Amino acid sequence: MVVQTERAIAPAAQPTVAVLGQRSRVAALPQHLPHGWLMRMVDGLDAVRPGELLVISGATVHDVGLARTVLPQATRVIALIDDGAAAELVSDVLTAGADVCVRGGHPGILAGHLVACRRRQL
């Protein structure tokens, strides 16, 4: 019997943040990312490259669950939700598999979470 295991995916050499969803929420993010980091917009989960950090802007439970289902386990999924979102949404996206849930607000806070996710990735 042959058992297949998920191949370890190394993080990208140059940290890249793939953003899926509402672009306006992350417009100022590049200014707060560390030097050398890239941010790119993606139109779907199939465009997320191995080793990237995925931000789902305007995340729903369904979005996070789907990302967890189709992306490698090593991919960090960051759910970005509205400032005024109910506490249940925070809990639900984390239960669905998000590594981090960030309420909208200052892009510096999101950038800090991304740096922490990158450290955990390494």
mmCIF file of C-alpha atoms in Angstrom, residues 29-112:
data_model
loop_
_atom_site.group_PDB
_atom_site.id
_atom_site.type_symbol
_atom_site.label_atom_id
_atom_site.label_comp_id
_atom_site.label_asym_id
_atom_site.label_seq_id
_atom_site.Cartn_x
_atom_site.Cartn_y
_atom_site.Cartn_z
ATOM 1 C CA LEU A 29 -0.877 47.793 3.263
ATOM 2 C CA PRO A 30 2.291 47.840 1.090
ATOM 3 C CA GLN A 31 3.494 50.967 2.909
ATOM 4 C CA HIS A 32 3.442 49.028 6.199
ATOM 5 C CA LEU A 33 5.044 45.777 5.064
ATOM 6 C CA PRO A 34 8.739 45.188 5.763
ATOM 7 C CA HIS A 35 11.252 46.129 3.074
ATOM 8 C CA GLY A 36 11.398 43.505 0.341
ATOM 9 C CA TRP A 37 7.900 42.152 0.870
ATOM 10 C CA LEU A 38 5.502 42.034 -2.071
ATOM 11 C CA MET A 39 1.735 42.267 -2.203
ATOM 12 C CA ARG A 40 -0.327 41.083 -5.130
ATOM 13 C CA MET A 41 -4.033 40.817 -5.805
ATOM 14 C CA VAL A 42 -5.431 37.443 -6.871
ATOM 15 C CA ASP A 43 -8.779 36.665 -8.453
ATOM 16 C CA GLY A 44 -9.153 33.187 -6.990
ATOM 17 C CA LEU A 45 -7.584 30.532 -4.789
ATOM 18 C CA ASP A 46 -6.068 28.837 -7.809
ATOM 19 C CA ALA A 47 -3.809 31.887 -8.242
ATOM 20 C CA VAL A 48 -2.293 31.591 -4.753
ATOM 21 C CA ARG A 49 1.267 30.310 -5.021
ATOM 22 C CA PRO A 50 2.859 27.887 -2.576
ATOM 23 C CA GLY A 51 4.532 29.687 0.313
ATOM 24 C CA GLU A 52 2.528 32.913 0.025
ATOM 25 C CA LEU A 53 0.530 34.416 2.853
ATOM 26 C CA LEU A 54 -3.141 34.680 1.886
ATOM 27 C CA VAL A 55 -5.251 37.593 3.098
ATOM 28 C CA ILE A 56 -8.961 37.147 2.460
ATOM 29 C CA SER A 57 -10.283 40.696 2.539
ATOM 30 C CA GLY A 58 -13.951 40.778 3.552
ATOM 31 C CA ALA A 59 -13.644 37.152 4.650
ATOM 32 C CA THR A 60 -16.615 34.883 5.257
ATOM 33 C CA VAL A 61 -16.699 31.501 6.941
ATOM 34 C CA HIS A 62 -17.261 29.897 3.540
ATOM 35 C CA ASP A 63 -14.230 31.694 2.033
ATOM 36 C CA VAL A 64 -11.931 30.525 4.819
ATOM 37 C CA GLY A 65 -13.263 26.965 4.785
ATOM 38 C CA LEU A 66 -12.781 26.726 1.030
ATOM 39 C CA ALA A 67 -9.239 28.125 1.277
ATOM 40 C CA ARG A 68 -8.371 25.561 3.943
ATOM 41 C CA THR A 69 -9.778 22.784 1.767
ATOM 42 C CA VAL A 70 -7.883 23.607 -1.437
ATOM 43 C CA LEU A 71 -4.628 25.194 -0.266
ATOM 44 C CA PRO A 72 -1.660 23.388 1.307
ATOM 45 C CA GLN A 73 -1.835 23.245 5.104
ATOM 46 C CA ALA A 74 1.401 25.260 5.291
ATOM 47 C CA THR A 75 -0.338 28.244 3.650
ATOM 48 C CA ARG A 76 -1.184 30.871 6.243
ATOM 49 C CA VAL A 77 -4.738 32.173 5.868
ATOM 50 C CA ILE A 78 -5.488 35.604 7.310
ATOM 51 C CA ALA A 79 -9.141 36.651 7.513
ATOM 52 C CA LEU A 80 -9.689 40.417 7.298
ATOM 53 C CA ILE A 81 -13.180 41.378 8.473
ATOM 54 C CA ASP A 82 -15.148 44.571 9.154
ATOM 55 C CA ASP A 83 -14.362 46.655 12.234
ATOM 56 C CA GLY A 84 -17.905 46.194 13.485
ATOM 57 C CA ALA A 85 -18.228 42.483 12.710
ATOM 58 C CA ALA A 86 -19.945 40.368 15.332
ATOM 59 C CA ALA A 87 -17.783 38.352 17.706
ATOM 60 C CA GLU A 88 -19.365 35.207 16.250
ATOM 61 C CA LEU A 89 -17.746 35.936 12.878
ATOM 62 C CA VAL A 90 -14.313 36.152 14.506
ATOM 63 C CA SER A 91 -14.885 32.835 16.223
ATOM 64 C CA ASP A 92 -16.386 31.213 13.139
ATOM 65 C CA VAL A 93 -13.584 32.146 10.714
ATOM 66 C CA LEU A 94 -10.996 30.911 13.191
ATOM 67 C CA THR A 95 -12.926 27.658 13.604
ATOM 68 C CA ALA A 96 -13.136 27.358 9.806
ATOM 69 C CA GLY A 97 -9.343 27.377 9.647
ATOM 70 C CA ALA A 98 -8.047 30.947 9.531
ATOM 71 C CA ASP A 99 -4.670 31.275 11.209
ATOM 72 C CA VAL A 100 -5.491 34.846 12.176
ATOM 73 C CA CYS A 101 -8.587 37.024 12.120
ATOM 74 C CA VAL A 102 -8.001 40.771 11.917
ATOM 75 C CA ARG A 103 -10.738 43.344 12.223
ATOM 76 C CA GLY A 104 -10.335 46.128 9.667
ATOM 77 C CA GLY A 105 -8.589 49.236 10.770
ATOM 78 C CA HIS A 106 -5.057 50.451 10.529
ATOM 79 C CA PRO A 107 -2.990 48.560 7.929
ATOM 80 C CA GLY A 108 -0.047 48.569 10.331
ATOM 81 C CA ILE A 109 -1.938 46.144 12.562
ATOM 82 C CA LEU A 110 -2.557 43.795 9.638
ATOM 83 C CA ALA A 111 1.104 44.078 8.643
ATOM 84 C CA GLY A 112 2.143 43.096 12.175
#
